[in-house]
PDB file of C-alpha atoms in Angstrom:
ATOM      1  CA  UNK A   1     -59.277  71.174 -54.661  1.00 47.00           C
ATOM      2  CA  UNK A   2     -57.516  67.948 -55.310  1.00 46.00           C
ATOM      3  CA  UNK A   3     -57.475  64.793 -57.710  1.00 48.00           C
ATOM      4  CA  UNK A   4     -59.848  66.763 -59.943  1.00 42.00           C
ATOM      5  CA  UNK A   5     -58.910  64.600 -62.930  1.00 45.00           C
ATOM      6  CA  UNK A   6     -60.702  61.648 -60.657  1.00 48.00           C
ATOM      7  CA  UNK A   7     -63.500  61.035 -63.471  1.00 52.00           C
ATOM      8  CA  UNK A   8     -63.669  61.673 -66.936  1.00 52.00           C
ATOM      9  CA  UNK A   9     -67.198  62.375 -68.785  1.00 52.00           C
ATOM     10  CA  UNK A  10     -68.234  61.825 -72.325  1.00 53.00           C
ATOM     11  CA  UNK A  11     -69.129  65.345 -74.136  1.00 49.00           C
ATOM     12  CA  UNK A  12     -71.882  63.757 -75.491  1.00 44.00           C
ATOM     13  CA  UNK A  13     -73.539  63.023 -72.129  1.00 56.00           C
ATOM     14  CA  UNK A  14     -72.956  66.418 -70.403  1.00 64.00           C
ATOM     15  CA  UNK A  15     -76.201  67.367 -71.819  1.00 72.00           C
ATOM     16  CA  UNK A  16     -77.803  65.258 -69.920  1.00 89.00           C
ATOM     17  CA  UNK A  17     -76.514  65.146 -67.150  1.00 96.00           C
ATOM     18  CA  UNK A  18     -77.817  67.459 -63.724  1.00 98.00           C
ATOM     19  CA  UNK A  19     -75.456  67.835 -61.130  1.00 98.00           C
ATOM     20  CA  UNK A  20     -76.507  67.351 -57.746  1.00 99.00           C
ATOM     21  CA  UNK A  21     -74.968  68.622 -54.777  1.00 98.00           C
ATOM     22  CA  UNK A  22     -76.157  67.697 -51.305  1.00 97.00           C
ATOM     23  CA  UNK A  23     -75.215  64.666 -48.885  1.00 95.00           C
ATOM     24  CA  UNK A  24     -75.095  61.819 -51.341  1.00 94.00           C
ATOM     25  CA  UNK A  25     -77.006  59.705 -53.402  1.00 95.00           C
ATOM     26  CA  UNK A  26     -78.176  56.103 -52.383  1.00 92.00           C
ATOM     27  CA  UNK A  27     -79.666  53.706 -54.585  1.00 91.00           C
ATOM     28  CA  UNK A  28     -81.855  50.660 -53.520  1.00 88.00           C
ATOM     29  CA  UNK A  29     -84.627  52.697 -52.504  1.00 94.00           C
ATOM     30  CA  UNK A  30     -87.021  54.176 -55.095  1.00 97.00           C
ATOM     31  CA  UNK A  31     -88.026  52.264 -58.182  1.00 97.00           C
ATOM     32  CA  UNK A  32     -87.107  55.363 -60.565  1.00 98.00           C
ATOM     33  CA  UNK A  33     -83.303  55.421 -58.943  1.00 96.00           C
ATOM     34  CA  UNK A  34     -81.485  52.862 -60.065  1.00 93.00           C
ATOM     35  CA  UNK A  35     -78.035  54.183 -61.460  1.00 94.00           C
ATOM     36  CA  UNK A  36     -76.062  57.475 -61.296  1.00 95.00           C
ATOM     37  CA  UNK A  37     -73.573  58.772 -63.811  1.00 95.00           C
ATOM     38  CA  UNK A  38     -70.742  59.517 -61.299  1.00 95.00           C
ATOM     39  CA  UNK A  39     -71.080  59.475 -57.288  1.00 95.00           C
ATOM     40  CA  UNK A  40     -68.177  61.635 -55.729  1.00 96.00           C
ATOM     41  CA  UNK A  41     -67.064  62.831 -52.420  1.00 96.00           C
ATOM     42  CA  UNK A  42     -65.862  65.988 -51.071  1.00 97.00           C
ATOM     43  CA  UNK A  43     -64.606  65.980 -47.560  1.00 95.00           C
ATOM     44  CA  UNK A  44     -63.717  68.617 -45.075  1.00 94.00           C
ATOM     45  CA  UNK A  45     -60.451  69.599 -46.805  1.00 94.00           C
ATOM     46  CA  UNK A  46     -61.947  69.545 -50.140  1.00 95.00           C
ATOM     47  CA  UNK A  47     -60.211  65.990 -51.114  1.00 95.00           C
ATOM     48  CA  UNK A  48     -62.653  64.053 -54.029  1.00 93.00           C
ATOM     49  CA  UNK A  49     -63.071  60.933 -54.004  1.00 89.00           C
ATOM     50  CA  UNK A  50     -65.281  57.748 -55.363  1.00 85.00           C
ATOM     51  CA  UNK A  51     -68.222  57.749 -52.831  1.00 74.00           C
ATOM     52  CA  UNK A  52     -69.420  54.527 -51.505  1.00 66.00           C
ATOM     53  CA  UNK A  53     -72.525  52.594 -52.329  1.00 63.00           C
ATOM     54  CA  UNK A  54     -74.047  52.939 -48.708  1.00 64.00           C
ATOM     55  CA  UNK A  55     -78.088  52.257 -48.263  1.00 73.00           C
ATOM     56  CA  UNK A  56     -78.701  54.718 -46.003  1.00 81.00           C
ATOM     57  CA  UNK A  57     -81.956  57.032 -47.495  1.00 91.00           C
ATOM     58  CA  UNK A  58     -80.320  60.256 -46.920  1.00 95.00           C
ATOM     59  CA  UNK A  59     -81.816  63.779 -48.583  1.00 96.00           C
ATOM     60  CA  UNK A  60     -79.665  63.693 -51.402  1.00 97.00           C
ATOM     61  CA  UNK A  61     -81.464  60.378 -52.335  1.00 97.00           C
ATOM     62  CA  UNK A  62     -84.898  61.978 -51.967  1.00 98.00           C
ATOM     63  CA  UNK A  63     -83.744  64.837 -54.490  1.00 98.00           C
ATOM     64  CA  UNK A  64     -82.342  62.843 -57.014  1.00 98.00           C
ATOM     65  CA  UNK A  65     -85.761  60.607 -56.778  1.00 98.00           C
ATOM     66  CA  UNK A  66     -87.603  63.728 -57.268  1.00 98.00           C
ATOM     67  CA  UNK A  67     -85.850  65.071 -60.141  1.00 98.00           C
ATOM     68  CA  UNK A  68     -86.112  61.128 -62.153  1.00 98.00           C
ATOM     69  CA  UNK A  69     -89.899  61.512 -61.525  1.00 97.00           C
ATOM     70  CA  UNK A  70     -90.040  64.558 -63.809  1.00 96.00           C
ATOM     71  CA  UNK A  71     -87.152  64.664 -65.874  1.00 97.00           C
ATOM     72  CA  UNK A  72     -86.961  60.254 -66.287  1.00 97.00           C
ATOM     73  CA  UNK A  73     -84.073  61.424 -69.274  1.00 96.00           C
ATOM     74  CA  UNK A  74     -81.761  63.208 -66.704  1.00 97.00           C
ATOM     75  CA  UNK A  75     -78.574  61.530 -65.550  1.00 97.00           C
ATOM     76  CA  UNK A  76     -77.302  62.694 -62.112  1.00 98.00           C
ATOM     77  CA  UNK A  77     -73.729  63.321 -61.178  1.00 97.00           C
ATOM     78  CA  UNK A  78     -74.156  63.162 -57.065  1.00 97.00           C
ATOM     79  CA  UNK A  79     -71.387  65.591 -55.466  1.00 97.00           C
ATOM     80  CA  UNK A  80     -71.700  64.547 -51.810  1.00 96.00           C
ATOM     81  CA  UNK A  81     -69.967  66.948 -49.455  1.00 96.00           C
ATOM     82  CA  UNK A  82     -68.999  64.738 -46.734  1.00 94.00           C
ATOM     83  CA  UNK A  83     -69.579  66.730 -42.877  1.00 92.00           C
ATOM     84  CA  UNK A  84     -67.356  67.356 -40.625  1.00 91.00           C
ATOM     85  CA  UNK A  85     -68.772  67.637 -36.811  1.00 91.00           C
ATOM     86  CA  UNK A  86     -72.362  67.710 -38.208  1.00 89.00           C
ATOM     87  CA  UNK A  87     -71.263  71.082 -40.724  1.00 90.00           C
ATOM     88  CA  UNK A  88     -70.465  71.260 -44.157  1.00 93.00           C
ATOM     89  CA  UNK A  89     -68.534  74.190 -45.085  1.00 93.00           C
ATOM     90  CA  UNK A  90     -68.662  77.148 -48.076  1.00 94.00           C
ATOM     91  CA  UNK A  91     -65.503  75.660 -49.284  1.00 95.00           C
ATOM     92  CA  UNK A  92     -66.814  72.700 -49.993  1.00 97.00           C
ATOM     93  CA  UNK A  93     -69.641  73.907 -51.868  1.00 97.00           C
ATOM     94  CA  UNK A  94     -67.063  75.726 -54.149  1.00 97.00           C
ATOM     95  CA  UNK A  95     -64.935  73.026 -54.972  1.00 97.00           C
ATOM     96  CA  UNK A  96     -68.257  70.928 -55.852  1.00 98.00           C
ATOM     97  CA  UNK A  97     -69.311  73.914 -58.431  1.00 98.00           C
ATOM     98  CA  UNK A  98     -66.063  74.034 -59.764  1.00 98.00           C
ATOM     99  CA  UNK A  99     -65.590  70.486 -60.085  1.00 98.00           C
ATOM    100  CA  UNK A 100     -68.663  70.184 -62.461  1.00 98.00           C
ATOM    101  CA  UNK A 101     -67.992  73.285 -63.945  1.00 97.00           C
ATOM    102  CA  UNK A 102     -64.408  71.302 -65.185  1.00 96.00           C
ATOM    103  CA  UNK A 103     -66.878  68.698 -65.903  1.00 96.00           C
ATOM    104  CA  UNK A 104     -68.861  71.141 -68.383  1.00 95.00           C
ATOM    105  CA  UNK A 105     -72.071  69.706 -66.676  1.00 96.00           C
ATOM    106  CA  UNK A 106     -75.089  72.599 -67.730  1.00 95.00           C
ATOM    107  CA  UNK A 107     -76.988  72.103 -64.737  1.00 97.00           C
ATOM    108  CA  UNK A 108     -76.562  72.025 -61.464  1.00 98.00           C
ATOM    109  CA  UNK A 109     -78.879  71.541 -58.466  1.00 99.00           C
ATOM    110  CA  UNK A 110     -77.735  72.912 -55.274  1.00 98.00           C
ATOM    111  CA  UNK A 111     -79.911  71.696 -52.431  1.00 94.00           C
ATOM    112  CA  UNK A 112     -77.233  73.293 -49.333  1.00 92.00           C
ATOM    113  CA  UNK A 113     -76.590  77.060 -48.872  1.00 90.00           C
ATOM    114  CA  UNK A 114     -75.949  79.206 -45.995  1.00 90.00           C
ATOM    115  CA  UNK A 115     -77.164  82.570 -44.649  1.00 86.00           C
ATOM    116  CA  UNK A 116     -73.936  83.493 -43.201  1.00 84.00           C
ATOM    117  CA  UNK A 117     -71.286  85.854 -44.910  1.00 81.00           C
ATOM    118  CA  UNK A 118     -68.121  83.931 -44.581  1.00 78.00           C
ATOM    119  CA  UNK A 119     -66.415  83.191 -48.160  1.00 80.00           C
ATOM    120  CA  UNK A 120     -69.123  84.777 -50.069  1.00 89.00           C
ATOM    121  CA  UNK A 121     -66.708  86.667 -52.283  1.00 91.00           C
ATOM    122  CA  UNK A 122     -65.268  83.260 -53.193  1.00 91.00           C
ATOM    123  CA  UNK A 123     -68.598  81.686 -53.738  1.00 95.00           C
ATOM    124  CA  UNK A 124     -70.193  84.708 -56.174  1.00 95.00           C
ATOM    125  CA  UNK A 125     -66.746  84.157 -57.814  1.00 96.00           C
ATOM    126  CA  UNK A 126     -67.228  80.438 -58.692  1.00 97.00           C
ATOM    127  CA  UNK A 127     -70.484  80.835 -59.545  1.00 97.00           C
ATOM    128  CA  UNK A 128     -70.307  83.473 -61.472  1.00 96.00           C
ATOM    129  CA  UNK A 129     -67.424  81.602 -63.282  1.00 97.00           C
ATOM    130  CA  UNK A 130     -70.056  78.359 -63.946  1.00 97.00           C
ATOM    131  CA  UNK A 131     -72.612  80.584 -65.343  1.00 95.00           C
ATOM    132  CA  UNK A 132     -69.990  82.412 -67.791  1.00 94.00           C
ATOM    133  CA  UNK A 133     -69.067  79.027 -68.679  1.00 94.00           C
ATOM    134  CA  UNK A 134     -72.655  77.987 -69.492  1.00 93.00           C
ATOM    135  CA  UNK A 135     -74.104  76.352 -66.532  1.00 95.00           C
ATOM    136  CA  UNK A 136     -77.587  76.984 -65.350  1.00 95.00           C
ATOM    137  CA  UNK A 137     -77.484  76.661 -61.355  1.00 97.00           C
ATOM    138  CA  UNK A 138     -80.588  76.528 -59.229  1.00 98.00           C
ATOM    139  CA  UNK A 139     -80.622  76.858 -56.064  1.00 98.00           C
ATOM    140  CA  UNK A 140     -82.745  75.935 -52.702  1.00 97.00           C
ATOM    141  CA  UNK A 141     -83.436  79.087 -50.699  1.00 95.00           C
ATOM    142  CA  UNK A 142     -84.284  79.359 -46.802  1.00 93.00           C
ATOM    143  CA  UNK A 143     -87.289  77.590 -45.781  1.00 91.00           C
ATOM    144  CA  UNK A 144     -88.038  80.509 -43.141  1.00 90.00           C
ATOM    145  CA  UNK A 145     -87.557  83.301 -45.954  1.00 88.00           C
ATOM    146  CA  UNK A 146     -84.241  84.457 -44.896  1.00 91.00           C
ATOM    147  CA  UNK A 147     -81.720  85.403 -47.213  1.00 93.00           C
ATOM    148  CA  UNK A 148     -79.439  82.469 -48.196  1.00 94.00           C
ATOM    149  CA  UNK A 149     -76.744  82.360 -50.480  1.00 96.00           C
ATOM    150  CA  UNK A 150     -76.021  81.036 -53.339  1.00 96.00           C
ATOM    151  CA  UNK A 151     -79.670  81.044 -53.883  1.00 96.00           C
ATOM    152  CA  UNK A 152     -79.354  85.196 -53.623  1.00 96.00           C
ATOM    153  CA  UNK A 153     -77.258  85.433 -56.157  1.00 96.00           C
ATOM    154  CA  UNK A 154     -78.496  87.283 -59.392  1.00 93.00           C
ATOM    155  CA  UNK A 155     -76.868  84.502 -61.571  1.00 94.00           C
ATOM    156  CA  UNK A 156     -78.726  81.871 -59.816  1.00 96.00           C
ATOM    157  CA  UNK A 157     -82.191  80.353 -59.900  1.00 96.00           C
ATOM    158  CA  UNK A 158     -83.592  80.698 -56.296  1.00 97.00           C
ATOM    159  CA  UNK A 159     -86.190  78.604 -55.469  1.00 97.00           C
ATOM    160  CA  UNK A 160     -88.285  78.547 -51.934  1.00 95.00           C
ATOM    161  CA  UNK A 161     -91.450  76.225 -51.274  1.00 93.00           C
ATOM    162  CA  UNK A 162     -95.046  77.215 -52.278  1.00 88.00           C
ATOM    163  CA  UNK A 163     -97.383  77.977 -50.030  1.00 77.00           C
ATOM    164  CA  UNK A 164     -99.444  74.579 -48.814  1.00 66.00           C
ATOM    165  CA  UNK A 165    -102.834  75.796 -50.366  1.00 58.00           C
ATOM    166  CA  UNK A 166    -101.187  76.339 -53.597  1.00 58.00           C
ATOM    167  CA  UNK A 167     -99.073  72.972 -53.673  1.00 54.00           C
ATOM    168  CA  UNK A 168    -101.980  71.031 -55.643  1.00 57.00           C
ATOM    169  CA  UNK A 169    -103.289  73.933 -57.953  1.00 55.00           C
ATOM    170  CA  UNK A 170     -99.710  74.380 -59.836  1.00 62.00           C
ATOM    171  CA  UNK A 171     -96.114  73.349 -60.567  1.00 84.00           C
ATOM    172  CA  UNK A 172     -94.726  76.800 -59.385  1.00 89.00           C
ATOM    173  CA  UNK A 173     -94.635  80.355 -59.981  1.00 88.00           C
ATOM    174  CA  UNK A 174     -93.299  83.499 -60.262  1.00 89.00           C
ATOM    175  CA  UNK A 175     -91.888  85.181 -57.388  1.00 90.00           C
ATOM    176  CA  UNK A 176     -89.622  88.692 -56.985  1.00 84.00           C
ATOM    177  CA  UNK A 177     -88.272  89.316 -53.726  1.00 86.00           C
ATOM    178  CA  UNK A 178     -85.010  91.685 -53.412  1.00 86.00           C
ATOM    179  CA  UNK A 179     -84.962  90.433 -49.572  1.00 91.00           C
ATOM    180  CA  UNK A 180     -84.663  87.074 -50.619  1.00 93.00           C
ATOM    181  CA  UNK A 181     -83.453  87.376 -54.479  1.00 93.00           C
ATOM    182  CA  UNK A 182     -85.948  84.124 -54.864  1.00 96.00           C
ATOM    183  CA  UNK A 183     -87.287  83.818 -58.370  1.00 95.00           C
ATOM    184  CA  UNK A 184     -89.885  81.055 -58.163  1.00 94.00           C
ATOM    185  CA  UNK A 185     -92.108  79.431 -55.933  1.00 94.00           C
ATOM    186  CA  UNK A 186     -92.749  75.789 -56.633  1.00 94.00           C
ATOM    187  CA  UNK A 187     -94.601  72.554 -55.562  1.00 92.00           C
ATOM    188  CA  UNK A 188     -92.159  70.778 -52.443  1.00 94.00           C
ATOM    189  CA  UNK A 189     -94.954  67.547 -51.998  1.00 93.00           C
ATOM    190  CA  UNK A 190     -94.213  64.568 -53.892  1.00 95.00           C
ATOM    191  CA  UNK A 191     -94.879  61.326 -53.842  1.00 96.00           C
ATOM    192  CA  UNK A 192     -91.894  58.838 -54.697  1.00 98.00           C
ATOM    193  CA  UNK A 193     -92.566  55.243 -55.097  1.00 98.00           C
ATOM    194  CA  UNK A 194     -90.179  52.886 -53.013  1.00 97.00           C
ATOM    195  CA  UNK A 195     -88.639  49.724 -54.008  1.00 96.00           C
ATOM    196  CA  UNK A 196     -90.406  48.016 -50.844  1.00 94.00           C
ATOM    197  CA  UNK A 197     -93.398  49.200 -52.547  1.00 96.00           C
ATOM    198  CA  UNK A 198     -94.699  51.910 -50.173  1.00 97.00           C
ATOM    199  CA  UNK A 199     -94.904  55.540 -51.474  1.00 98.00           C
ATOM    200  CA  UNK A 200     -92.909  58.129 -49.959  1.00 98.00           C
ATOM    201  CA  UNK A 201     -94.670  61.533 -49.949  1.00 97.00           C
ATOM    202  CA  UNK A 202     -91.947  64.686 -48.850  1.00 96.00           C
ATOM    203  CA  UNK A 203     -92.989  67.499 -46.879  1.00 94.00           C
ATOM    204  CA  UNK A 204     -93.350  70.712 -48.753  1.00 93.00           C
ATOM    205  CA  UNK A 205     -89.438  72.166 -48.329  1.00 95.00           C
ATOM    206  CA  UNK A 206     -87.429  74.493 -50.729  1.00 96.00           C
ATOM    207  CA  UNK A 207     -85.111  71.977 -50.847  1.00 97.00           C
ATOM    208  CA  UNK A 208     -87.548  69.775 -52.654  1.00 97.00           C
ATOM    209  CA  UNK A 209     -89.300  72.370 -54.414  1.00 96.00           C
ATOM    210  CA  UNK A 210     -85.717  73.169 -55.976  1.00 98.00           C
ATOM    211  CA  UNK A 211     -85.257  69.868 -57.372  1.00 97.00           C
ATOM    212  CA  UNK A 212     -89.105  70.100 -59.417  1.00 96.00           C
ATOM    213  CA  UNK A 213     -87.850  72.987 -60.570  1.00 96.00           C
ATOM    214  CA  UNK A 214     -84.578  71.511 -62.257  1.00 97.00           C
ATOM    215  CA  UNK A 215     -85.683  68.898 -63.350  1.00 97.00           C
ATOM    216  CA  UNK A 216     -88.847  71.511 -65.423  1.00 94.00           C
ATOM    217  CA  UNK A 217     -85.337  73.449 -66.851  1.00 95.00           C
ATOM    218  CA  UNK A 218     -83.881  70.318 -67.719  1.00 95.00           C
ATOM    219  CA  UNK A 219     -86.392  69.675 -69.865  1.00 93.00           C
ATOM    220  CA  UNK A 220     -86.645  73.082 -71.023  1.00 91.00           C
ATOM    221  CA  UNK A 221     -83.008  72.763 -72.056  1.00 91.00           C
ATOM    222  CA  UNK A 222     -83.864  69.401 -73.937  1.00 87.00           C
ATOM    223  CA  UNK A 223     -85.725  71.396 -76.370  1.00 81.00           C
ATOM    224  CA  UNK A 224     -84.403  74.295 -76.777  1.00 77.00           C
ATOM    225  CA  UNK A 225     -80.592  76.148 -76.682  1.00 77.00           C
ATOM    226  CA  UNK A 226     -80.464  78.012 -73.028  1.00 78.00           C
ATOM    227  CA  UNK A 227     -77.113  78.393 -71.751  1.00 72.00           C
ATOM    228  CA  UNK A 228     -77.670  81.431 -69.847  1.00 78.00           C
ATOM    229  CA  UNK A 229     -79.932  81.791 -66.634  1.00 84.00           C
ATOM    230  CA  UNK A 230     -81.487  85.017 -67.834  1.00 83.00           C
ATOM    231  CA  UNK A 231     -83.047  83.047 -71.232  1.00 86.00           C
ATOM    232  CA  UNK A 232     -84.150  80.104 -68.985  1.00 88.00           C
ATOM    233  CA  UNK A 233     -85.932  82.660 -66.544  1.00 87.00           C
ATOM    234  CA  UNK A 234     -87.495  84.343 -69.571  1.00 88.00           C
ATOM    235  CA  UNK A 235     -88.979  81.181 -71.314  1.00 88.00           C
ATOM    236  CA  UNK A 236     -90.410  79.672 -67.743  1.00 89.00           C
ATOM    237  CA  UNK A 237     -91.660  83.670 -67.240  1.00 87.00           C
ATOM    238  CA  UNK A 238     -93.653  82.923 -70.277  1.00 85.00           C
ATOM    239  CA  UNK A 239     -95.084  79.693 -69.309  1.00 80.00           C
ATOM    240  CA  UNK A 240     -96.466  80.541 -65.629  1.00 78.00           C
ATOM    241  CA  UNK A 241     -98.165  83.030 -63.845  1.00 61.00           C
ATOM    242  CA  UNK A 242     -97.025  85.607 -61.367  1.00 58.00           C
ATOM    243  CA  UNK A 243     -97.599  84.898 -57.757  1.00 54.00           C
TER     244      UNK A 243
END
């Protein structure tokens, strides 16, 4: 990865701050999104850079939206990995964890994944190198229930999409599946309130359901000293019920 020293953070603020990888952060579209803390590119060679301040409302946007709605303390770092021929690549995923693992950020939000096999050595080795570090990653599993990685990984919060009857009777849940290696189930429907004034309601996708969840351990980690995923998964065990 290159130009790594391309942003410097405060200590004081990494405790704060949620990183968020997916396809870049917009502002100029929901009320509760108004500033980020750093907005950084990785392209298909794994080059950072500043991003740009482009309008376009892209998923990325959605998430971060999302997360402000229930964690309105959070500051995002947006890691945008930049496609190449409509595909983002494992590679780039890796330089994005280590890049805020440099960062010391202590949470990370990973809305991509893949259910291939290609680099997966690599990418169990970088996370497994953020979570020895301190970082608490969650991470958006399949919305079809297959197997999709990093979200498999034991050192990683998996998170997949409650079921639509449940979505209005709870937050989320437990969930054990060693197919899967998804932890918790949680609400993907939300309804974000645009700057034009219209409210934007997402359909019920892991993706989304990943971000309620991070933003419920970020405030989890306001309050209390978790560094490690098991402790995190241990105090949210005691607050819900299984599925």
């Amino acid at each position: 990865m290159k130009n790594i020293a391309i942003i410097h953070m405060e200590e004081s603020t990494m405790n704060s701050v949620i990183g968020l990888i997916d396809n870049g952060v917009f502002l100029n579209h929901f009320v509760n999104l108004t500033e980020l803390a750093e907005s950084i590119s990785i392209d298909s060679e794994c080059n950072l850079k500043m991003s740009s301040r482009e309008r376009w409302l892209t998923h990325g946007t959605i998430c971060a939206s999302i997360i402000k709605k229930y964690a309105p303390n959070s500051e995002i770092i947006s890691i945008c990995l930049k496609p190449k021929n409509n595909m983002t690549s494992v590679k780039q995923l890796i330089a994005a964890i280590d890049l805020l693992d440099k960062l010391e950020v202590k949470l990370i939000n990973i809305s991509v994944g893949t259910v291939g096999y290609n680099d997966l050595v690599e990418l169990k080795g970088s996370i497994e190198n953020a979570s020895n570090n301190g970082c608490v990653l969650v991470a958006s599993g399949d919305n079809h229930g297959l197997r999709a990685y990093p979200s498999y990984f034991e050192s990683v919060i998996g998170v997949a999409q409650l079921n639509e009857k449940l979505v209005n009777l709870c937050g989320f849940t437990r969930h054990s599946s060693l197919i899967t290696g998804i932890n918790y189930l949680a609400n993907g429907v939300h309804e974000l309130k645009q700057l034009s004034g219209n409210n934007y309601i997402t359909p019920n996708a892991a993706s989304f359901s990943t971000c309620y969840m991070t933003a419920c351990i970020f405030n989890l980690m306001s309050n209390q000293t978790l560094t490690e995923v098991p402790a995190v998964i241990n105090v949210l065990n005691e607050i819900t019920e299984t599925e």
